[in-house]
mmCIF file of C-alpha atoms and ligand atoms in Angstrom:
data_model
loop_
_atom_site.group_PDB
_atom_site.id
_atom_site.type_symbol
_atom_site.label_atom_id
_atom_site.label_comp_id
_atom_site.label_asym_id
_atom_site.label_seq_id
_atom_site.Cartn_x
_atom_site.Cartn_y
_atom_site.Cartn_z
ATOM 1 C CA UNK A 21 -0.156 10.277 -60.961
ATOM 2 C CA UNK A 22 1.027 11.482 -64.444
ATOM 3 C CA UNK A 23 0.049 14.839 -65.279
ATOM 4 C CA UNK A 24 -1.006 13.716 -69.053
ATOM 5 C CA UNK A 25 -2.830 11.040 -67.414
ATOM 6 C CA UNK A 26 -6.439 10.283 -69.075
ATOM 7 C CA UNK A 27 -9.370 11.183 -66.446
ATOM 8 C CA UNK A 28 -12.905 10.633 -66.980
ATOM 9 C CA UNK A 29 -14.997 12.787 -64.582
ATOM 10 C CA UNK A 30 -18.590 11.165 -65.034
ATOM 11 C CA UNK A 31 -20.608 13.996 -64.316
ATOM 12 C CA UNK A 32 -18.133 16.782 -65.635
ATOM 13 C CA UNK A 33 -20.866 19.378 -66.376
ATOM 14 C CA UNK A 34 -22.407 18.886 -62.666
ATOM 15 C CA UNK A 35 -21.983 21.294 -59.840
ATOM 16 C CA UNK A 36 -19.124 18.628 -57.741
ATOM 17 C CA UNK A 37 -17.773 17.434 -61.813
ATOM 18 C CA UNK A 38 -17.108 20.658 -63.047
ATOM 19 C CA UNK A 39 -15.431 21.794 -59.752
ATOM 20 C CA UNK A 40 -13.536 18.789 -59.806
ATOM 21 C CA UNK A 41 -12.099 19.494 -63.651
ATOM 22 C CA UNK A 42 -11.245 23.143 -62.706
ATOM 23 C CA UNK A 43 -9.168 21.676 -59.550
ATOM 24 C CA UNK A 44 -7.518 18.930 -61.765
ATOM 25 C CA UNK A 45 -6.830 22.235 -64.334
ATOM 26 C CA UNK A 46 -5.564 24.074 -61.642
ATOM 27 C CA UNK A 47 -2.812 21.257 -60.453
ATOM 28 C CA UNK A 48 -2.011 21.227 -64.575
ATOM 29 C CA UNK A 49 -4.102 17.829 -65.278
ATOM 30 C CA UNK A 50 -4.960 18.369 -68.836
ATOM 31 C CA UNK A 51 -6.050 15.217 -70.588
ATOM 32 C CA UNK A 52 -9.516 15.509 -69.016
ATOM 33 C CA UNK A 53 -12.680 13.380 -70.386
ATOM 34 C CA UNK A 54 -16.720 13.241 -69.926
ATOM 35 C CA UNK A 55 -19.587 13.740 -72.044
ATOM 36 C CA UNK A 56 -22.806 15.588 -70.932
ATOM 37 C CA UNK A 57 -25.662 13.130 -70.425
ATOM 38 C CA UNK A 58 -27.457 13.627 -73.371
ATOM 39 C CA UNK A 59 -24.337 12.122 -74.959
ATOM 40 C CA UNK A 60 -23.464 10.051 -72.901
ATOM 41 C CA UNK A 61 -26.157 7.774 -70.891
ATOM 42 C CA UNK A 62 -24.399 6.380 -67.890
ATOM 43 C CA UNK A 63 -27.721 4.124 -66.828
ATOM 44 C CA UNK A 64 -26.920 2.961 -70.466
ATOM 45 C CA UNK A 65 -24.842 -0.733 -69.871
ATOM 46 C CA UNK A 66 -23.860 -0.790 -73.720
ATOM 47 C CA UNK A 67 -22.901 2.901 -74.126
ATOM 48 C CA UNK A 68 -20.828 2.746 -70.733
ATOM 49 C CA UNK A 69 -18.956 -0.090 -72.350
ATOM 50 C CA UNK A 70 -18.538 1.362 -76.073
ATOM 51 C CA UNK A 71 -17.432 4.136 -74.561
ATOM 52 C CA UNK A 72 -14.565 2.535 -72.111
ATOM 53 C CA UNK A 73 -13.270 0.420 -75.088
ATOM 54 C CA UNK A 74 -13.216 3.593 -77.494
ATOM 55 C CA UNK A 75 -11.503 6.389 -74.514
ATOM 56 C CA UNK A 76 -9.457 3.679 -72.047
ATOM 57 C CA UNK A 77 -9.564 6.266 -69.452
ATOM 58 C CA UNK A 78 -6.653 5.420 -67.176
ATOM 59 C CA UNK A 79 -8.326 7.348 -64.064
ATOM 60 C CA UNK A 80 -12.120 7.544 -63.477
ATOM 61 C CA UNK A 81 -13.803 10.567 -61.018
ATOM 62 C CA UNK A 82 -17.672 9.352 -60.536
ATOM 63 C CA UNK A 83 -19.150 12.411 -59.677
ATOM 64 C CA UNK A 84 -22.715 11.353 -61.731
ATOM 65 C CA UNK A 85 -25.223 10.820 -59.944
ATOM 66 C CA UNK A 86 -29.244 11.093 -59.596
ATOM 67 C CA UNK A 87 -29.528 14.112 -57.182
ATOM 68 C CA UNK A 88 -31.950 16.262 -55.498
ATOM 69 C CA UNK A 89 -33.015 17.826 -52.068
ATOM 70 C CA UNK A 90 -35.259 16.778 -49.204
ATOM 71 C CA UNK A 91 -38.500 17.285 -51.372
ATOM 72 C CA UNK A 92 -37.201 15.277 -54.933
ATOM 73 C CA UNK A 93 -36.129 12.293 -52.634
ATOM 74 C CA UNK A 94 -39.288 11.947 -51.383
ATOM 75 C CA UNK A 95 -41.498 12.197 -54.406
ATOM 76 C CA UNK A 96 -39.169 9.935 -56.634
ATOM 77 C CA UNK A 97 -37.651 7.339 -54.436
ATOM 78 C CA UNK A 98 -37.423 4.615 -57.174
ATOM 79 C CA UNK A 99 -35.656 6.773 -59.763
ATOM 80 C CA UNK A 100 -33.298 7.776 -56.752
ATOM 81 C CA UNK A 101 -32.217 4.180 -56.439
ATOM 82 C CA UNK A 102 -32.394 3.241 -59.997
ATOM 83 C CA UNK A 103 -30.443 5.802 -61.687
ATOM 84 C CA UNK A 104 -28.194 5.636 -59.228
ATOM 85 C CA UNK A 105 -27.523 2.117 -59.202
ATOM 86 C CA UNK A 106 -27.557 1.586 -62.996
ATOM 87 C CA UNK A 107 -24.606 4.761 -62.984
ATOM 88 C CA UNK A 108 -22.606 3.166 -60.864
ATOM 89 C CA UNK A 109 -23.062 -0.007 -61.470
ATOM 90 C CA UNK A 110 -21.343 0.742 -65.362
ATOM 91 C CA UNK A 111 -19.018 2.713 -64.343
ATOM 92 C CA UNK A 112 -17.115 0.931 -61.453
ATOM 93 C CA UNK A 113 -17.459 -2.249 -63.957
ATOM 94 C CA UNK A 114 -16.018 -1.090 -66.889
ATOM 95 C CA UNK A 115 -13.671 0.846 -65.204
ATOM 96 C CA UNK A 116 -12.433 -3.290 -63.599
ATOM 97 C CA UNK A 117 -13.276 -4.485 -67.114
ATOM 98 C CA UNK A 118 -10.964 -1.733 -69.081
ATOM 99 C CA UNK A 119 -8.312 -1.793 -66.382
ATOM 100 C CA UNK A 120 -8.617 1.594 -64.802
ATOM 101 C CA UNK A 121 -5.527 2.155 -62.657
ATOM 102 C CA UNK A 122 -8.162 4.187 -59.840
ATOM 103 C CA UNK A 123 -11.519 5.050 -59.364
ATOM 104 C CA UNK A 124 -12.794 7.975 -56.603
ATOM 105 C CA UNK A 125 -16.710 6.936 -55.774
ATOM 106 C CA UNK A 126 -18.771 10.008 -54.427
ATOM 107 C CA UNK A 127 -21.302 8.874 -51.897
ATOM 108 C CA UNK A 128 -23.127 10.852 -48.996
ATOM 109 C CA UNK A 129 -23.139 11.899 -45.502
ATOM 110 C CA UNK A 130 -27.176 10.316 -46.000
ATOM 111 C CA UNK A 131 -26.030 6.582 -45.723
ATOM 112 C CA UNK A 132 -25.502 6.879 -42.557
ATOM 113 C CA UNK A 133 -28.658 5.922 -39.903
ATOM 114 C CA UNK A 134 -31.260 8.672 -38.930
ATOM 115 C CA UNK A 135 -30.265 8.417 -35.259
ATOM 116 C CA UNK A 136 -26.298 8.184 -35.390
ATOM 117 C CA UNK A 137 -23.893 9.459 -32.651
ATOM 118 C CA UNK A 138 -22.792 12.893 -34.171
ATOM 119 C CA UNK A 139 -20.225 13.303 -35.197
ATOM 120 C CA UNK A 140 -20.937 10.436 -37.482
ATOM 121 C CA UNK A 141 -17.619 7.999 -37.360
ATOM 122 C CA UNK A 142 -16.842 5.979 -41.181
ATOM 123 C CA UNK A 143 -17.371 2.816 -38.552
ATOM 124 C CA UNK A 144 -21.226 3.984 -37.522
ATOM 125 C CA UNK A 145 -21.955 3.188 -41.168
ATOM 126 C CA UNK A 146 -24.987 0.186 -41.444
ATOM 127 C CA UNK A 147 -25.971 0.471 -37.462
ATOM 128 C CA UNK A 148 -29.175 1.121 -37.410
ATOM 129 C CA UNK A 149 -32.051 2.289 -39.620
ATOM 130 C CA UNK A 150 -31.730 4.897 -42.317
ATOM 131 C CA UNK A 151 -33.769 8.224 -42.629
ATOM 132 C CA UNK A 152 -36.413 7.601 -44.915
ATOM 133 C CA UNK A 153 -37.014 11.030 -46.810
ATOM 134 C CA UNK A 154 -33.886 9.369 -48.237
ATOM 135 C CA UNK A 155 -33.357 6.027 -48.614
ATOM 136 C CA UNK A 156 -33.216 5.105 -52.140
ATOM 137 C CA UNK A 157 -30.417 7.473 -52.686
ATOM 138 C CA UNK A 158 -28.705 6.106 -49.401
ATOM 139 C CA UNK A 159 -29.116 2.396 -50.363
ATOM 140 C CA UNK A 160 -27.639 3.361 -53.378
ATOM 141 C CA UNK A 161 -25.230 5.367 -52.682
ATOM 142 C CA UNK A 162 -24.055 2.128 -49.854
ATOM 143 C CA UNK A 163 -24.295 -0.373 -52.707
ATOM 144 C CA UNK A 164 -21.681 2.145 -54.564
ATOM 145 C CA UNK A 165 -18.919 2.060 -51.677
ATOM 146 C CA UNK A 166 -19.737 -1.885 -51.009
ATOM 147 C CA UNK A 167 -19.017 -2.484 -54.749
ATOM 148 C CA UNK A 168 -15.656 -0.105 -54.811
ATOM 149 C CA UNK A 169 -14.358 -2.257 -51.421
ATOM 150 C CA UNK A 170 -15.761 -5.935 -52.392
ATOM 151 C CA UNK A 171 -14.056 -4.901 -56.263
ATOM 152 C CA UNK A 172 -10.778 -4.132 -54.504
ATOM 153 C CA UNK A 173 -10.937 -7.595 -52.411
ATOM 154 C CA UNK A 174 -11.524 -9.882 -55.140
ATOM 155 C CA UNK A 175 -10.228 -8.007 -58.440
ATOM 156 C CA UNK A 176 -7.135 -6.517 -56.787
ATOM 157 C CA UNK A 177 -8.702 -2.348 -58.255
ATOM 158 C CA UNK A 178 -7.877 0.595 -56.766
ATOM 159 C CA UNK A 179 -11.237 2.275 -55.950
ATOM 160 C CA UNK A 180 -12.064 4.101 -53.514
ATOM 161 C CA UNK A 181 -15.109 6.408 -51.755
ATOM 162 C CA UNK A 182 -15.614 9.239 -50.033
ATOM 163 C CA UNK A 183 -19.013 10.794 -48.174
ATOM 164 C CA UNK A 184 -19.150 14.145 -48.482
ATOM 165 C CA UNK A 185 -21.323 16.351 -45.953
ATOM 166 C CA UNK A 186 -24.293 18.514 -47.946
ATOM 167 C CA UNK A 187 -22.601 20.229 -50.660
ATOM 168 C CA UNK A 188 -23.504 23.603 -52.561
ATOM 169 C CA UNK A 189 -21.479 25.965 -54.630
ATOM 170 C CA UNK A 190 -21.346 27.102 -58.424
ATOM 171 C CA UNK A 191 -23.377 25.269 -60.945
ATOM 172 C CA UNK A 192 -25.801 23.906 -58.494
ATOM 173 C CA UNK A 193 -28.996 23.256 -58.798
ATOM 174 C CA UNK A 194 -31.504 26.218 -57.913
ATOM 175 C CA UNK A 195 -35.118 24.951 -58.522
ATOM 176 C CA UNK A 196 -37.197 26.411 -55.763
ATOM 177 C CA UNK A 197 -38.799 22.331 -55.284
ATOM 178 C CA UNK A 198 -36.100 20.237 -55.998
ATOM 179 C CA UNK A 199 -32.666 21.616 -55.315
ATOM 180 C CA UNK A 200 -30.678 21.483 -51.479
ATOM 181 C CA UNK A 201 -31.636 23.700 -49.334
ATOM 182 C CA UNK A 202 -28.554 26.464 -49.796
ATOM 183 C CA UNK A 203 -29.720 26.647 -53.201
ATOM 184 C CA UNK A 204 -33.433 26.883 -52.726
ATOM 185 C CA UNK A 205 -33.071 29.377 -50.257
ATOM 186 C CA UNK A 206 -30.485 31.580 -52.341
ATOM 187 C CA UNK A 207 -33.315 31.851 -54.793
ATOM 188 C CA UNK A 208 -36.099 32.200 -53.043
ATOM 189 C CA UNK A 209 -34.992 34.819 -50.546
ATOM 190 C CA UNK A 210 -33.489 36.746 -53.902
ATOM 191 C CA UNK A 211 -36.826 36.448 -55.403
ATOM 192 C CA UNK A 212 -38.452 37.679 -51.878
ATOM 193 C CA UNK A 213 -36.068 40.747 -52.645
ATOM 194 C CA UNK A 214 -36.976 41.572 -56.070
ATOM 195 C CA UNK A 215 -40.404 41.203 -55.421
ATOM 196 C CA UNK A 216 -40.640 42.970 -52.124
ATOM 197 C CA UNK A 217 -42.075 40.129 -50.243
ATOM 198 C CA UNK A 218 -43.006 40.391 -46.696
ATOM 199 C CA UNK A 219 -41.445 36.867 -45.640
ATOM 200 C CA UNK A 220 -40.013 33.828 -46.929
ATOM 201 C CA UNK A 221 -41.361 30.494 -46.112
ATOM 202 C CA UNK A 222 -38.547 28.192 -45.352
ATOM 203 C CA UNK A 223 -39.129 23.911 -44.633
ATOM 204 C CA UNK A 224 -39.649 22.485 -41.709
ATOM 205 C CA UNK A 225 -38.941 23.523 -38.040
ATOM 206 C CA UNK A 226 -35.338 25.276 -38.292
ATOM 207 C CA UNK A 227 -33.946 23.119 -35.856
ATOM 208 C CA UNK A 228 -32.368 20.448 -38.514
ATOM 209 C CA UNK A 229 -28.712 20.747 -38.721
ATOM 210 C CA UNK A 230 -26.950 20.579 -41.554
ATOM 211 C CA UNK A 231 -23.085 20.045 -42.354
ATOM 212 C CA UNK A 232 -22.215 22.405 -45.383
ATOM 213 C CA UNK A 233 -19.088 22.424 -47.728
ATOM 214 C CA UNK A 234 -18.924 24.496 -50.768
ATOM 215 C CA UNK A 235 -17.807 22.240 -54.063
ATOM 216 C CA UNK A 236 -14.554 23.750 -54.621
ATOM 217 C CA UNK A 237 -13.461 22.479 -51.228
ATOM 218 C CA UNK A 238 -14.897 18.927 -51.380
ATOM 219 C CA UNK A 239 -12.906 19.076 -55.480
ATOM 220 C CA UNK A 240 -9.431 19.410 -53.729
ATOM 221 C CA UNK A 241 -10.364 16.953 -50.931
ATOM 222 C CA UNK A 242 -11.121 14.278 -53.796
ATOM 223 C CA UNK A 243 -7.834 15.082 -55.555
ATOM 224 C CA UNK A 244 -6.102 15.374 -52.439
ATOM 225 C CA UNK A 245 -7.590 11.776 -51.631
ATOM 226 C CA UNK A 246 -7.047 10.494 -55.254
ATOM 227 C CA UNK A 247 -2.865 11.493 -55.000
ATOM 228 C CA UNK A 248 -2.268 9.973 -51.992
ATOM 229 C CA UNK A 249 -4.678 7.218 -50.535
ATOM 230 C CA UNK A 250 -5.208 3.590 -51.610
ATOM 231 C CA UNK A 251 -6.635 1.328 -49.655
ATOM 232 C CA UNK A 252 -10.321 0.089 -48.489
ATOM 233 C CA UNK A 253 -11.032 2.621 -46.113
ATOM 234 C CA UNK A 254 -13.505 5.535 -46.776
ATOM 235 C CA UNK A 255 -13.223 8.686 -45.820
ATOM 236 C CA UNK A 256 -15.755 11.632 -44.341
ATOM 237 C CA UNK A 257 -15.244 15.012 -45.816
ATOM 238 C CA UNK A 258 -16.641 18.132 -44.696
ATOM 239 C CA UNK A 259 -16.182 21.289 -42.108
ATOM 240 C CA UNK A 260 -16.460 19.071 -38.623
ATOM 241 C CA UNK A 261 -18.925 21.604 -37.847
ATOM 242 C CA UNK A 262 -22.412 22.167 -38.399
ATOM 243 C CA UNK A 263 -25.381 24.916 -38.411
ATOM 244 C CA UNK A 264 -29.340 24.712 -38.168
ATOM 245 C CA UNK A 265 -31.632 25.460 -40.752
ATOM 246 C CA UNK A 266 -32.785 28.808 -38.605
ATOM 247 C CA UNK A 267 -29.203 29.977 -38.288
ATOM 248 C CA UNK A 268 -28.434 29.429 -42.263
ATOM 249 C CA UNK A 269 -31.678 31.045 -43.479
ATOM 250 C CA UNK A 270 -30.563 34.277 -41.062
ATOM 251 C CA UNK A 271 -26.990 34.093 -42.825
ATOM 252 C CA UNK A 272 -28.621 33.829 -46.439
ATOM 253 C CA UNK A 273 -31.197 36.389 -46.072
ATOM 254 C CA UNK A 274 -28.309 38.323 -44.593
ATOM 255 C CA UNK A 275 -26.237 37.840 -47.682
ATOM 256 C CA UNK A 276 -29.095 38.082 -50.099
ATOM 257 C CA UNK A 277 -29.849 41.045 -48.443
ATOM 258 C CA UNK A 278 -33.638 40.704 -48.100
ATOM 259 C CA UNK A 279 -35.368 42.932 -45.415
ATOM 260 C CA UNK A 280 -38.640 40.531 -44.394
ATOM 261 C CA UNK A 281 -39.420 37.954 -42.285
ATOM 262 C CA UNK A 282 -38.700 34.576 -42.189
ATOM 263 C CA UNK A 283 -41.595 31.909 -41.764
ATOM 264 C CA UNK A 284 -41.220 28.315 -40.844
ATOM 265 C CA UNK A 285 -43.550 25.885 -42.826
ATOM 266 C CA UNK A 286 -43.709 22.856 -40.250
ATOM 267 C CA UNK A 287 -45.725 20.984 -42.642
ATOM 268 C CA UNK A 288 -42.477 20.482 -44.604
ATOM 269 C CA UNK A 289 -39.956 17.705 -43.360
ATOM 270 C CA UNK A 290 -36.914 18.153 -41.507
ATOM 271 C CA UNK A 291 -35.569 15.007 -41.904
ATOM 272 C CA UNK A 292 -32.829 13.807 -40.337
ATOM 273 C CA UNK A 293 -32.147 15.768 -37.192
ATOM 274 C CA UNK A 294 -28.646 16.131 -37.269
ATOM 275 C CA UNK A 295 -25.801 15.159 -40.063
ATOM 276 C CA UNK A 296 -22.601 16.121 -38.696
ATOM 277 C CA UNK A 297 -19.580 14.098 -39.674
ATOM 278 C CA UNK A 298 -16.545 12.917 -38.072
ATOM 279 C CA UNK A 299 -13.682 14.319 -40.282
ATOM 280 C CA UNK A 300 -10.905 13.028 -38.011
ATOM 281 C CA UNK A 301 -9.339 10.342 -40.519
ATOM 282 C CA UNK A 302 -9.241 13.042 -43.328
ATOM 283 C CA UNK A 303 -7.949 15.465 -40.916
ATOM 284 C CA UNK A 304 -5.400 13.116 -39.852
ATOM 285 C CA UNK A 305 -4.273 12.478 -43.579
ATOM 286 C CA UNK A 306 -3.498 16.102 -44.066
ATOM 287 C CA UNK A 307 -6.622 17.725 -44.994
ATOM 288 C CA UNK A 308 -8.558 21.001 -44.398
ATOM 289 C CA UNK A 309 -11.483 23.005 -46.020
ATOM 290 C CA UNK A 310 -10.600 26.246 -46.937
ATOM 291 C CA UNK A 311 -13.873 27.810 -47.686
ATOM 292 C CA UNK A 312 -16.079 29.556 -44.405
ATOM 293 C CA UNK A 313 -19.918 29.190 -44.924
ATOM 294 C CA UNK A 314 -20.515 32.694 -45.674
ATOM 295 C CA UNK A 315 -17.937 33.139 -48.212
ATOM 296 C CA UNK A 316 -19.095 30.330 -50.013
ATOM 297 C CA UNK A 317 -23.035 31.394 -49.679
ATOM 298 C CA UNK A 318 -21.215 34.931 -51.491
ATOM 299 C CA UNK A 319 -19.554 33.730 -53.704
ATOM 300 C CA UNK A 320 -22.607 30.903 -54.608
ATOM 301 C CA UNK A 321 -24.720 34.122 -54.509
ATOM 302 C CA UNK A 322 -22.280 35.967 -57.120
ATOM 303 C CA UNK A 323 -23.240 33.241 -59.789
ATOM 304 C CA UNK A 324 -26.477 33.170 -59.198
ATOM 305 C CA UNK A 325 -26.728 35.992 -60.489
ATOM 306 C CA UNK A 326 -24.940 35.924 -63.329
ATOM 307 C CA UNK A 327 -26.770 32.952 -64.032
ATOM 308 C CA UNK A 328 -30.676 35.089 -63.888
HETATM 309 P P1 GDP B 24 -31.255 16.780 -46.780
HETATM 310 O O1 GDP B 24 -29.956 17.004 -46.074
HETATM 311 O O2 GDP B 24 -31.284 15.510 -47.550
HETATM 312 O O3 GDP B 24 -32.413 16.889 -45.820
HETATM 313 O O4 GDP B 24 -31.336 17.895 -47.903
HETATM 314 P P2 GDP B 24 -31.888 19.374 -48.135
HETATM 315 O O5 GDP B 24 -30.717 20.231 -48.441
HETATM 316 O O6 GDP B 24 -32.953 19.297 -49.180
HETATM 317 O O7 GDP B 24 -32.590 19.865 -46.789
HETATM 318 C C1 GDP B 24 -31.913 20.192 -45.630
HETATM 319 C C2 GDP B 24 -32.846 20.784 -44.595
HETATM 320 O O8 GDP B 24 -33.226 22.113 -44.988
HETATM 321 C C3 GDP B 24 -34.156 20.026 -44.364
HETATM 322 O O9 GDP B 24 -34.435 20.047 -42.975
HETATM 323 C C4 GDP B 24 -35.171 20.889 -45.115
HETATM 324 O O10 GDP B 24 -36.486 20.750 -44.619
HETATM 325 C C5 GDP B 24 -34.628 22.288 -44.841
HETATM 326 N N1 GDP B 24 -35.100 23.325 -45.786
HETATM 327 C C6 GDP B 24 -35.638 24.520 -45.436
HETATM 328 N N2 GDP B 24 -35.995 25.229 -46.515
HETATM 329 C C7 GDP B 24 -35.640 24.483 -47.598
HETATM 330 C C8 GDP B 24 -35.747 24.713 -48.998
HETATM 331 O O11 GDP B 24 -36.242 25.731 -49.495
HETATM 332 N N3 GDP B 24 -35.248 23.727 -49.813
HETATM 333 C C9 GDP B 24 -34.702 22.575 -49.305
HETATM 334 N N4 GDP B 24 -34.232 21.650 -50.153
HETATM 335 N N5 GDP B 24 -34.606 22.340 -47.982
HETATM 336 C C10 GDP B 24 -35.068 23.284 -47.132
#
């Protein structure tokens, strides 16, 4: 790949976008493109076309998406599927129509089924039923990958996928209902702090485990990906290990450093029981993460509170 090469990151000012452009920045790619939503509207068929014919980005990064933890999937299923549809659905199209030389599609560790052999092998992918707190992201996010592969068969493109465990890391999103759980619990055990709280209520049992990768890491896997796979293959990326909810909260409170309790609200979800992926093929390409779970809580912590 040229290093004046034109990239588009659709979703440049998100959490995985903007850790994507400072990774490109740091390997020297300079041309770099993307508008901020209120710009640009990706759900937006015309504007996604106006704005391939006026930019003809020769690479494409689709980090956009409708996102959201355990709780915002469940209240807004249909906007979880819609806006995530009508993204991608532009994007990968123009980027055939306007000859994009590659597209990277981010998907999710969700699209696999709610009961899956862990660790979750690429090949488990459509066996059984999907969890439903969810779904409409999942379906979405399978339609995305079926579109890059069935694009590739009969248009000859270039695109390809990866599903990335649960990510967190700088610019996420830390609304106490809607954000992942790193985030949520980053601010609500810092509020707990502040305000001297006797415990923090976290969701669900405890015993859900989670696969976590801060966004740096997951950036360089994409680029890593991007320079040196083609194909119709689609790769896992995460840590190959995982961590339940109970164990995280400890290490979060513990970096926080709040002094209460912890309280388990088993009216709240867990759902699925276990997300662990199989990161064998990316291993096997030549890839690592670099970033341990409680250095990237820190450092996550660190601009948090610049941030308040
Ligand atoms: P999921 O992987 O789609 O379930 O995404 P989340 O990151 O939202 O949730 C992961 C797990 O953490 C679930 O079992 C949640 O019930 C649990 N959890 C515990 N406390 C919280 C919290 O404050 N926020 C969120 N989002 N999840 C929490």
């Amino acid at each position: 790949m040229d290093i004046s090469a034109k990239i588009f990151i659709a979703g440049r000012n998100g959490m995985v976008g903007s850790s994507l452009e400072r990774e490109f920045r740091k390997r020297g790619y300079e041309n770099i493109i993307g508008l901020s939503s209120k710009e640009l509207d990706l759900k937006n068929q015309s504007a996604v076309e106006e704005f391939f014919s006026g930019e003809k980005p020769e690479y494409v990064v689709l980090a956009a998406a409708r996102v959201g933890g355990i709780m915002a999937n469940i209240e807004s299923p249909a906007e979880f599927l819609y806006e995530n549809l009508a993204i991608q659905n532009n994007v990968i199209h123009y980027s055939y129509r306007y000859g994009v030389k590659k597209l990277l599609f981010l998907a999710s560790s969700c699209i696999y089924p709610r009961l899956c052999p862990q660790p979750m092998k690429e090949e488990y992918l459509l066996n059984g039923k999907l969890e439903p707190t969810n779904e409409g992201y999942a379906i979405a996010k399978i339609a995305g990958l079926k579109m890059c592969q069935m694009y590739n068969k009969q248009y000859d493109t270039d695109f390809i996928s990866v599903m990335p465990c649960n990510v967190y890391g700088i610019g996420d999103n830390f609304d106490p209902q809607k954000s992942h759980v790193v985030a949520g619990l980053i601010r609500k055990f810092h509020q707990a702090k502040q305000e001297n709280k006797e415990f923090v209520e976290v969701w669900g049992t405890g015993n859900a485990r989670r696969e976590l990768m801060f966004s740096e890491d997951l950036a360089d896997a994409c680029i890593f990906l991007f320079e040196s796979y083609s194909g119709n293959e689609f790769f896992n990326v995460g840590t190959g290990s995982d961590i339940s909810i109970k164990e995280l909260a400890y290490l979060i409170k513990k970096v926080v450093g709040f002094d209460g309790n912890i309280k388990f609200d088993t009216t709240k979800p867990d759902g699925m029981p276990q997300k662990l992926l199989d990161v064998s093929a990316l291993k096997k390409a030549g890839w690592v993460y670099k970033t341990d779970l409680e250095e990237g809580i820190r450092k996550t912590y660190e601009w948090f509170l610049k941030l308040s």
